[in-house]
mmCIF file of C-alpha atoms and ligand atoms in Angstrom:
data_model
loop_
_atom_site.group_PDB
_atom_site.id
_atom_site.type_symbol
_atom_site.label_atom_id
_atom_site.label_comp_id
_atom_site.label_asym_id
_atom_site.label_seq_id
_atom_site.Cartn_x
_atom_site.Cartn_y
_atom_site.Cartn_z
ATOM 1 C CA MET B 1292 96.238 119.256 79.428
ATOM 2 C CA SER B 1293 93.539 120.563 81.682
ATOM 3 C CA LYS B 1294 93.623 124.280 82.540
ATOM 4 C CA GLY B 1295 91.866 123.872 85.802
ATOM 5 C CA LEU B 1296 91.530 121.425 88.702
ATOM 6 C CA LYS B 1297 91.956 117.735 87.821
ATOM 7 C CA ARG B 1298 90.890 115.954 91.019
ATOM 8 C CA ILE B 1299 91.185 116.046 94.798
ATOM 9 C CA HIS B 1300 94.741 114.861 95.395
ATOM 10 C CA HIS B 1301 94.369 114.452 99.188
ATOM 11 C CA VAL B 1302 92.709 115.906 102.254
ATOM 12 C CA GLU B 1303 94.957 116.863 105.218
ATOM 13 C CA PHE B 1304 93.669 116.793 108.787
ATOM 14 C CA VAL B 1305 95.401 118.510 111.691
ATOM 15 C CA VAL B 1306 94.923 116.284 114.777
ATOM 16 C CA GLY B 1307 96.162 116.258 118.347
ATOM 17 C CA ASN B 1308 97.702 112.781 118.111
ATOM 18 C CA ALA B 1309 98.352 111.578 114.561
ATOM 19 C CA LYS B 1310 99.630 108.211 115.760
ATOM 20 C CA GLN B 1311 96.346 107.432 117.432
ATOM 21 C CA ALA B 1312 94.272 108.962 114.623
ATOM 22 C CA ALA B 1313 96.077 106.732 112.118
ATOM 23 C CA PHE B 1314 95.205 103.711 114.248
ATOM 24 C CA PHE B 1315 91.543 104.823 114.402
ATOM 25 C CA TYR B 1316 91.104 105.390 110.647
ATOM 26 C CA ARG B 1317 92.891 102.089 109.923
ATOM 27 C CA LYS B 1318 91.014 99.956 112.474
ATOM 28 C CA ALA B 1319 87.594 101.622 112.264
ATOM 29 C CA PHE B 1320 87.399 102.620 108.620
ATOM 30 C CA GLY B 1321 89.823 100.104 107.027
ATOM 31 C CA PHE B 1322 92.357 102.609 105.569
ATOM 32 C CA ASP B 1323 95.849 101.369 104.780
ATOM 33 C CA GLN B 1324 98.582 103.420 106.407
ATOM 34 C CA VAL B 1325 100.953 103.846 103.451
ATOM 35 C CA ALA B 1326 103.529 106.527 104.271
ATOM 36 C CA TYR B 1327 105.067 108.522 107.081
ATOM 37 C CA ARG B 1328 106.936 111.791 107.471
ATOM 38 C CA GLY B 1329 108.481 112.986 110.749
ATOM 39 C CA PRO B 1330 111.724 113.581 112.617
ATOM 40 C CA GLU B 1331 113.195 110.262 111.396
ATOM 41 C CA THR B 1332 112.669 111.307 107.758
ATOM 42 C CA GLY B 1333 114.005 114.829 108.034
ATOM 43 C CA THR B 1334 110.893 116.745 109.213
ATOM 44 C CA PRO B 1335 111.560 117.442 112.916
ATOM 45 C CA GLU B 1336 108.647 119.902 113.388
ATOM 46 C CA SER B 1337 105.741 117.567 112.736
ATOM 47 C CA VAL B 1338 104.600 114.028 112.050
ATOM 48 C CA SER B 1339 102.265 112.984 109.231
ATOM 49 C CA TYR B 1340 100.724 109.647 108.327
ATOM 50 C CA VAL B 1341 99.287 109.049 104.878
ATOM 51 C CA MET B 1342 96.131 106.910 104.868
ATOM 52 C CA LYS B 1343 94.680 105.407 101.660
ATOM 53 C CA GLN B 1344 91.626 103.414 100.673
ATOM 54 C CA GLY B 1345 90.478 103.140 97.065
ATOM 55 C CA GLU B 1346 91.296 106.574 95.599
ATOM 56 C CA ILE B 1347 90.815 108.325 98.946
ATOM 57 C CA TRP B 1348 94.068 109.842 100.289
ATOM 58 C CA MET B 1349 94.187 111.450 103.686
ATOM 59 C CA ILE B 1350 97.135 112.954 105.587
ATOM 60 C CA LEU B 1351 96.968 113.128 109.382
ATOM 61 C CA THR B 1352 99.415 115.693 110.815
ATOM 62 C CA THR B 1353 100.326 116.650 114.367
ATOM 63 C CA PRO B 1354 102.763 119.528 115.209
ATOM 64 C CA LEU B 1355 105.585 118.506 117.522
ATOM 65 C CA ARG B 1356 106.947 121.938 118.613
ATOM 66 C CA HIS B 1357 105.088 123.977 121.157
ATOM 67 C CA GLU B 1358 105.600 127.225 119.237
ATOM 68 C CA ASP B 1359 104.182 125.804 115.997
ATOM 69 C CA PRO B 1360 101.129 127.918 114.800
ATOM 70 C CA MET B 1361 99.382 124.594 113.988
ATOM 71 C CA ASN B 1362 98.847 124.323 117.804
ATOM 72 C CA THR B 1363 96.779 127.493 117.703
ATOM 73 C CA TRP B 1364 94.805 125.974 114.856
ATOM 74 C CA LEU B 1365 94.142 122.918 117.043
ATOM 75 C CA THR B 1366 93.207 125.011 120.064
ATOM 76 C CA MET B 1367 90.667 126.903 117.977
ATOM 77 C CA HIS B 1368 89.129 124.171 115.901
ATOM 78 C CA GLY B 1369 90.058 120.817 117.419
ATOM 79 C CA ASP B 1370 90.876 117.901 115.095
ATOM 80 C CA GLY B 1371 89.703 118.725 111.580
ATOM 81 C CA VAL B 1372 90.389 119.339 107.999
ATOM 82 C CA ARG B 1373 93.032 121.944 107.247
ATOM 83 C CA ASP B 1374 93.607 121.380 103.528
ATOM 84 C CA MET B 1375 91.725 120.106 100.477
ATOM 85 C CA ALA B 1376 94.510 119.652 97.971
ATOM 86 C CA PHE B 1377 93.910 119.562 94.201
ATOM 87 C CA GLU B 1378 96.073 117.990 91.476
ATOM 88 C CA VAL B 1379 96.515 120.439 88.539
ATOM 89 C CA ASP B 1380 98.412 120.297 85.240
ATOM 90 C CA ASP B 1381 99.403 123.968 85.112
ATOM 91 C CA ILE B 1382 99.997 125.303 88.564
ATOM 92 C CA ASP B 1383 101.052 128.786 87.392
ATOM 93 C CA ALA B 1384 97.852 129.253 85.452
ATOM 94 C CA VAL B 1385 95.624 127.909 88.220
ATOM 95 C CA PHE B 1386 97.395 130.010 90.902
ATOM 96 C CA ALA B 1387 97.405 133.167 88.788
ATOM 97 C CA LYS B 1388 93.707 132.836 88.041
ATOM 98 C CA ALA B 1389 92.758 132.184 91.630
ATOM 99 C CA THR B 1390 94.839 135.015 93.130
ATOM 100 C CA GLY B 1391 93.869 137.348 90.258
ATOM 101 C CA ALA B 1392 90.196 136.742 91.203
ATOM 102 C CA GLY B 1393 90.862 137.698 94.785
ATOM 103 C CA ALA B 1394 92.012 134.457 96.501
ATOM 104 C CA GLU B 1395 94.540 135.042 99.228
ATOM 105 C CA ALA B 1396 97.864 133.290 98.660
ATOM 106 C CA HIS B 1397 99.161 131.035 101.386
ATOM 107 C CA SER B 1398 102.275 130.011 99.460
ATOM 108 C CA GLU B 1399 103.506 130.980 95.972
ATOM 109 C CA PRO B 1400 104.243 128.299 93.417
ATOM 110 C CA HIS B 1401 107.555 126.583 94.285
ATOM 111 C CA ALA B 1402 109.401 123.343 93.544
ATOM 112 C CA LEU B 1403 109.692 120.475 96.001
ATOM 113 C CA GLY B 1404 111.621 117.302 95.531
ATOM 114 C CA ASP B 1405 113.571 114.386 96.833
ATOM 115 C CA ASP B 1406 115.196 111.289 95.245
ATOM 116 C CA LEU B 1407 111.856 110.324 93.708
ATOM 117 C CA GLY B 1408 111.732 113.423 91.491
ATOM 118 C CA THR B 1409 110.347 116.970 91.674
ATOM 119 C CA MET B 1410 106.897 118.538 91.673
ATOM 120 C CA ARG B 1411 105.467 122.053 92.129
ATOM 121 C CA THR B 1412 103.115 123.236 94.835
ATOM 122 C CA ALA B 1413 101.308 126.390 95.966
ATOM 123 C CA ALA B 1414 98.352 127.104 98.232
ATOM 124 C CA ILE B 1415 95.506 129.587 98.674
ATOM 125 C CA ARG B 1416 93.128 130.202 101.669
ATOM 126 C CA THR B 1417 89.473 129.364 101.501
ATOM 127 C CA TYR B 1418 86.766 129.751 104.150
ATOM 128 C CA GLY B 1419 87.680 129.574 107.853
ATOM 129 C CA GLU B 1420 91.269 128.508 108.305
ATOM 130 C CA VAL B 1421 91.174 125.988 105.549
ATOM 131 C CA LEU B 1422 93.632 125.796 102.598
ATOM 132 C CA HIS B 1423 93.535 124.646 99.022
ATOM 133 C CA THR B 1424 96.985 123.325 98.057
ATOM 134 C CA PHE B 1425 97.686 122.853 94.366
ATOM 135 C CA ILE B 1426 99.985 120.056 93.269
ATOM 136 C CA GLN B 1427 101.503 119.739 89.798
ATOM 137 C CA ARG B 1428 103.150 116.336 89.972
ATOM 138 C CA ASP B 1429 105.475 116.610 86.883
ATOM 139 C CA ASP B 1430 107.773 113.575 87.054
ATOM 140 C CA TYR B 1431 107.395 112.966 90.794
ATOM 141 C CA LYS B 1432 107.048 109.188 91.435
ATOM 142 C CA GLY B 1433 106.093 109.002 95.119
ATOM 143 C CA PHE B 1434 103.179 110.412 97.087
ATOM 144 C CA LEU B 1435 104.722 113.774 98.164
ATOM 145 C CA PRO B 1436 108.379 114.729 98.807
ATOM 146 C CA GLY B 1437 109.589 113.957 102.332
ATOM 147 C CA PHE B 1438 107.423 110.915 102.887
ATOM 148 C CA GLU B 1439 108.742 107.446 103.321
ATOM 149 C CA ILE B 1440 106.808 104.307 102.587
ATOM 150 C CA ARG B 1441 105.678 102.640 105.840
ATOM 151 C CA GLU B 1442 102.879 100.289 105.093
ATOM 152 C CA ILE B 1443 100.418 98.788 107.589
ATOM 153 C CA LYS B 1444 97.448 97.226 105.814
ATOM 154 C CA GLY B 1445 93.914 97.913 107.000
ATOM 155 C CA GLN B 1446 90.975 95.647 106.482
ATOM 156 C CA GLY B 1447 89.348 97.582 103.641
ATOM 157 C CA THR B 1448 85.622 98.359 104.004
ATOM 158 C CA GLY B 1449 84.911 99.071 100.322
ATOM 159 C CA LEU B 1450 85.391 102.862 100.356
ATOM 160 C CA LEU B 1451 86.326 104.088 96.881
ATOM 161 C CA CYS B 1452 86.414 107.883 96.285
ATOM 162 C CA ILE B 1453 85.586 111.231 97.818
ATOM 163 C CA ASP B 1454 82.133 111.969 96.427
ATOM 164 C CA HIS B 1455 81.832 115.471 97.902
ATOM 165 C CA ILE B 1456 83.202 117.672 100.693
ATOM 166 C CA VAL B 1457 80.904 119.976 102.532
ATOM 167 C CA GLY B 1458 81.818 123.314 104.078
ATOM 168 C CA ASN B 1459 79.881 125.151 106.772
ATOM 169 C CA VAL B 1460 80.129 128.981 106.662
ATOM 170 C CA SER B 1461 78.554 131.659 108.793
ATOM 171 C CA ASP B 1462 75.119 133.188 108.354
ATOM 172 C CA LEU B 1463 74.640 134.983 104.974
ATOM 173 C CA GLN B 1464 78.156 133.978 103.819
ATOM 174 C CA MET B 1465 77.084 131.136 101.471
ATOM 175 C CA ASP B 1466 76.498 133.199 98.327
ATOM 176 C CA LYS B 1467 79.831 134.966 98.797
ATOM 177 C CA TRP B 1468 81.666 131.641 98.927
ATOM 178 C CA VAL B 1469 79.732 130.236 95.993
ATOM 179 C CA ASP B 1470 80.844 133.242 93.913
ATOM 180 C CA TRP B 1471 84.425 132.846 95.306
ATOM 181 C CA TYR B 1472 84.632 129.196 94.100
ATOM 182 C CA ASN B 1473 83.230 130.190 90.742
ATOM 183 C CA GLU B 1474 85.573 133.118 90.199
ATOM 184 C CA THR B 1475 88.812 131.694 91.715
ATOM 185 C CA LEU B 1476 88.621 127.977 90.826
ATOM 186 C CA GLY B 1477 86.017 127.827 88.077
ATOM 187 C CA LEU B 1478 83.586 125.648 90.019
ATOM 188 C CA GLY B 1479 80.016 126.294 88.814
ATOM 189 C CA ARG B 1480 76.778 126.465 90.730
ATOM 190 C CA PHE B 1481 75.330 122.916 90.489
ATOM 191 C CA VAL B 1482 72.253 122.904 92.702
ATOM 192 C CA SER B 1483 70.792 124.894 95.601
ATOM 193 C CA TYR B 1484 68.555 124.002 98.516
ATOM 194 C CA ASP B 1485 66.847 126.692 100.485
ATOM 195 C CA ASP B 1486 65.548 126.682 104.072
ATOM 196 C CA LYS B 1487 62.223 125.324 102.958
ATOM 197 C CA ASP B 1488 63.915 122.258 101.530
ATOM 198 C CA ILE B 1489 66.139 121.706 104.572
ATOM 199 C CA CYS B 1490 64.234 122.333 107.744
ATOM 200 C CA THR B 1491 62.275 120.721 110.505
ATOM 201 C CA ASP B 1492 59.770 122.466 112.722
ATOM 202 C CA PHE B 1493 62.650 123.890 114.681
ATOM 203 C CA THR B 1494 65.910 124.233 112.731
ATOM 204 C CA ALA B 1495 66.993 125.083 109.208
ATOM 205 C CA LEU B 1496 69.902 125.659 106.828
ATOM 206 C CA ARG B 1497 70.609 126.639 103.228
ATOM 207 C CA SER B 1498 72.995 124.867 100.912
ATOM 208 C CA THR B 1499 74.438 125.389 97.467
ATOM 209 C CA VAL B 1500 76.677 122.957 95.653
ATOM 210 C CA VAL B 1501 79.552 124.073 93.429
ATOM 211 C CA ALA B 1502 81.142 121.524 91.125
ATOM 212 C CA SER B 1503 83.698 121.096 88.410
ATOM 213 C CA ASP B 1504 82.343 120.681 84.858
ATOM 214 C CA ASP B 1505 83.050 116.883 84.989
ATOM 215 C CA ARG B 1506 81.569 116.744 88.498
ATOM 216 C CA VAL B 1507 84.644 115.013 89.891
ATOM 217 C CA ILE B 1508 84.867 117.785 92.454
ATOM 218 C CA LYS B 1509 81.652 118.637 94.325
ATOM 219 C CA PHE B 1510 81.605 121.082 97.238
ATOM 220 C CA PRO B 1511 78.272 121.811 98.961
ATOM 221 C CA ILE B 1512 78.406 124.949 101.083
ATOM 222 C CA ASN B 1513 76.002 125.304 103.959
ATOM 223 C CA GLU B 1514 74.953 128.332 105.985
ATOM 224 C CA PRO B 1515 72.605 128.373 109.001
ATOM 225 C CA ALA B 1516 69.105 129.705 108.550
ATOM 226 C CA ASP B 1517 66.756 131.141 111.191
ATOM 227 C CA GLY B 1518 64.582 128.570 112.882
ATOM 228 C CA LEU B 1519 62.904 128.428 116.246
ATOM 229 C CA LYS B 1520 66.034 126.746 117.621
ATOM 230 C CA LYS B 1521 69.749 126.714 116.851
ATOM 231 C CA SER B 1522 70.744 125.414 113.431
ATOM 232 C CA GLN B 1523 73.189 122.498 113.454
ATOM 233 C CA ILE B 1524 75.358 124.698 111.192
ATOM 234 C CA GLN B 1525 75.514 127.330 113.945
ATOM 235 C CA GLU B 1526 76.360 124.593 116.422
ATOM 236 C CA TYR B 1527 79.263 123.589 114.157
ATOM 237 C CA ILE B 1528 80.455 127.220 113.810
ATOM 238 C CA ASP B 1529 80.305 127.691 117.570
ATOM 239 C CA ALA B 1530 82.352 124.551 118.187
ATOM 240 C CA ASN B 1531 84.824 125.201 115.362
ATOM 241 C CA LEU B 1532 84.989 128.963 116.050
ATOM 242 C CA THR B 1533 85.098 129.694 112.300
ATOM 243 C CA ALA B 1534 83.782 128.255 109.053
ATOM 244 C CA GLY B 1535 85.220 124.827 108.303
ATOM 245 C CA VAL B 1536 84.790 121.457 106.691
ATOM 246 C CA GLN B 1537 81.653 119.683 107.960
ATOM 247 C CA HIS B 1538 81.836 116.335 106.224
ATOM 248 C CA LEU B 1539 83.552 114.180 103.669
ATOM 249 C CA ALA B 1540 81.238 111.878 101.675
ATOM 250 C CA LEU B 1541 83.025 108.636 100.795
ATOM 251 C CA SER B 1542 81.570 106.435 98.074
ATOM 252 C CA THR B 1543 81.169 102.690 97.953
ATOM 253 C CA ASP B 1544 79.596 100.402 95.302
ATOM 254 C CA ASP B 1545 78.315 98.006 97.950
ATOM 255 C CA ILE B 1546 76.891 100.019 100.858
ATOM 256 C CA LEU B 1547 75.366 97.015 102.607
ATOM 257 C CA THR B 1548 78.783 95.331 102.988
ATOM 258 C CA THR B 1549 80.508 98.619 103.781
ATOM 259 C CA ILE B 1550 78.122 99.637 106.552
ATOM 260 C CA GLN B 1551 78.084 96.101 107.993
ATOM 261 C CA ALA B 1552 81.940 96.192 108.174
ATOM 262 C CA LEU B 1553 82.022 99.702 109.668
ATOM 263 C CA ARG B 1554 79.379 98.779 112.292
ATOM 264 C CA ASP B 1555 81.341 95.612 113.127
ATOM 265 C CA ASN B 1556 84.391 97.811 113.645
ATOM 266 C CA GLY B 1557 82.449 99.979 116.067
ATOM 267 C CA VAL B 1558 81.859 103.073 113.889
ATOM 268 C CA GLU B 1559 78.941 105.051 115.276
ATOM 269 C CA PHE B 1560 76.245 106.295 112.916
ATOM 270 C CA LEU B 1561 73.323 108.702 113.319
ATOM 271 C CA ALA B 1562 70.238 106.748 114.258
ATOM 272 C CA VAL B 1563 67.343 106.604 111.827
ATOM 273 C CA PRO B 1564 64.166 108.134 113.321
ATOM 274 C CA ASP B 1565 61.284 105.828 114.202
ATOM 275 C CA GLY B 1566 58.901 105.324 111.345
ATOM 276 C CA TYR B 1567 61.415 106.220 108.621
ATOM 277 C CA TYR B 1568 61.025 102.852 106.865
ATOM 278 C CA ASP B 1569 57.191 103.011 107.064
ATOM 279 C CA THR B 1570 57.101 105.529 104.276
ATOM 280 C CA VAL B 1571 60.466 105.463 102.545
ATOM 281 C CA TRP B 1572 59.600 102.834 99.880
ATOM 282 C CA GLU B 1573 56.503 104.799 98.778
ATOM 283 C CA ARG B 1574 58.726 107.836 98.347
ATOM 284 C CA VAL B 1575 61.708 106.156 96.637
ATOM 285 C CA GLY B 1576 60.194 103.213 94.705
ATOM 286 C CA GLU B 1577 62.059 99.979 93.845
ATOM 287 C CA VAL B 1578 65.676 99.399 94.785
ATOM 288 C CA LYS B 1579 68.080 96.543 93.901
ATOM 289 C CA GLU B 1580 69.231 96.052 97.539
ATOM 290 C CA ASP B 1581 67.450 93.898 100.046
ATOM 291 C CA LYS B 1582 65.018 96.255 101.819
ATOM 292 C CA GLU B 1583 65.186 94.297 105.085
ATOM 293 C CA ARG B 1584 69.013 94.590 105.142
ATOM 294 C CA ILE B 1585 68.741 98.328 104.485
ATOM 295 C CA LYS B 1586 66.468 98.629 107.469
ATOM 296 C CA GLU B 1587 68.621 96.421 109.709
ATOM 297 C CA LEU B 1588 71.706 98.479 108.932
ATOM 298 C CA GLY B 1589 69.847 101.752 109.362
ATOM 299 C CA ILE B 1590 70.742 103.107 105.800
ATOM 300 C CA LEU B 1591 68.868 106.113 104.402
ATOM 301 C CA VAL B 1592 67.494 106.086 100.852
ATOM 302 C CA ASP B 1593 66.529 108.909 98.467
ATOM 303 C CA HIS B 1594 65.914 109.421 94.798
ATOM 304 C CA ASP B 1595 65.611 111.974 92.032
ATOM 305 C CA GLU B 1596 64.625 111.838 88.353
ATOM 306 C CA ASN B 1597 67.862 109.999 87.436
ATOM 307 C CA GLY B 1598 67.894 107.218 90.010
ATOM 308 C CA TYR B 1599 68.368 106.664 93.715
ATOM 309 C CA LEU B 1600 71.103 106.819 96.302
ATOM 310 C CA LEU B 1601 71.792 105.159 99.646
ATOM 311 C CA GLN B 1602 73.591 107.087 102.365
ATOM 312 C CA LEU B 1603 74.423 107.116 106.049
ATOM 313 C CA PHE B 1604 76.161 109.676 108.331
ATOM 314 C CA THR B 1605 78.620 108.901 111.096
ATOM 315 C CA ARG B 1606 78.404 110.652 114.399
ATOM 316 C CA PRO B 1607 81.178 113.283 114.836
ATOM 317 C CA LEU B 1608 84.629 111.752 114.463
ATOM 318 C CA GLN B 1609 86.053 113.668 117.451
ATOM 319 C CA ASP B 1610 84.662 115.069 120.684
ATOM 320 C CA ARG B 1611 83.613 118.404 119.236
ATOM 321 C CA PRO B 1612 80.403 118.220 117.124
ATOM 322 C CA THR B 1613 82.324 119.210 114.028
ATOM 323 C CA LEU B 1614 83.668 116.823 111.312
ATOM 324 C CA PHE B 1615 81.885 113.627 110.290
ATOM 325 C CA PHE B 1616 81.874 111.231 107.335
ATOM 326 C CA GLU B 1617 78.990 110.323 105.048
ATOM 327 C CA ILE B 1618 79.026 106.936 103.349
ATOM 328 C CA ILE B 1619 77.219 107.040 99.991
ATOM 329 C CA GLN B 1620 76.337 104.679 97.145
ATOM 330 C CA ARG B 1621 74.847 106.307 94.050
ATOM 331 C CA ARG B 1622 72.485 104.313 91.783
ATOM 332 C CA GLY B 1623 71.986 106.989 89.128
ATOM 333 C CA SER B 1624 71.017 109.787 91.376
ATOM 334 C CA ASP B 1625 73.393 112.750 91.461
ATOM 335 C CA SER B 1626 71.678 114.618 94.263
ATOM 336 C CA PHE B 1627 72.648 114.825 97.871
ATOM 337 C CA GLY B 1628 69.766 113.157 99.745
ATOM 338 C CA LYS B 1629 67.309 116.091 100.011
ATOM 339 C CA GLY B 1630 64.473 113.759 100.812
ATOM 340 C CA ASN B 1631 66.377 112.544 103.940
ATOM 341 C CA PHE B 1632 67.184 115.984 105.284
ATOM 342 C CA LYS B 1633 64.088 116.354 107.410
ATOM 343 C CA ALA B 1634 64.327 112.836 108.890
ATOM 344 C CA LEU B 1635 67.999 113.290 109.520
ATOM 345 C CA PHE B 1636 67.771 116.657 111.090
ATOM 346 C CA GLU B 1637 65.251 115.433 113.632
ATOM 347 C CA THR B 1638 67.930 112.925 114.753
ATOM 348 C CA ILE B 1639 70.578 115.636 114.793
ATOM 349 C CA GLU B 1640 68.316 117.851 116.886
ATOM 350 C CA GLN B 1641 67.985 115.067 119.423
ATOM 351 C CA GLU B 1642 71.786 114.866 119.659
ATOM 352 C CA GLN B 1643 72.130 118.647 119.798
ATOM 353 C CA ALA B 1644 69.670 118.729 122.679
ATOM 354 C CA LEU B 1645 71.719 116.154 124.572
ATOM 355 C CA ARG B 1646 74.749 118.381 124.105
ATOM 356 C CA GLY B 1647 72.749 121.367 125.403
ATOM 357 C CA ASN B 1648 73.090 123.155 121.988
ATOM 358 C CA LEU B 1649 69.545 123.325 120.784
HETATM 359 FE FE1 FE2 J 687 76.725 114.982 101.998
#
């Protein structure tokens, strides 16, 4: 039995219209809609749709009552991630360690159940207004109590797992949150990038990755750094009003097919800057994929001493320039695409300028 975190159980988004969001993530990204909770299933105050693809589980939730505090959350942040939930074996130990190390409790360990069994849950607060729920499944046979199976299949696009989840925090708050993850949840410092690694002539940020020992859970944490113009991290903080989740990286083992399918579905990706493919192969070396197809699909490539990776970033998934997805295929490399940061940021700066935020 593991003493700590086993895996990411699900990610919950609060959205303005869960019915339409479920349609979007099913039609655009190919998620199956698998379960539902709402007034018809005994939860009159909100509706939630469970979306699944590979081992990726997302809950999309909308409050139904005007006095619900979740509406204030939506007013402040817009659609976004409210909870990154972990499966654990020993919820009392995990909760006691986290709160003993200073984590603020959101809910104490308590039992939940329905006719599919019982489980135990609790939650703590992390950066911004984001939660970490803990779930000890015990003998529970369904997804979570209160949900009813309501399946609408999506056309899968080959997405497999959550590779990493990135948080943006305010200026000079990164080290504090790295220590927080280490002390409360036992996630160690995996790798750091400073503002010389991640900058253009105009904007910059710093990033440190914390990870579980088995690297199943990887959380990069970004903070803005001073540049001549406004960091994209500061733009996020301004739009989100607080720290929050910047992106979910979703893995595939066939990125060419995945990106083709997503583009066919109308998913919008950040454009690759002119000239990127003139130099990328000198930098990265040989790859198994067809280089022409990589270029046609606008996929980014990077490498480290262990191998290479292919990645691409969507444009924001809602109208505020906040949450987006990354699609990633690893071929040995366990880095995060440092070699692409500069190219990518120049594209992001162009989009920031169009929004009047540079
Ligand atoms: Fe990423």
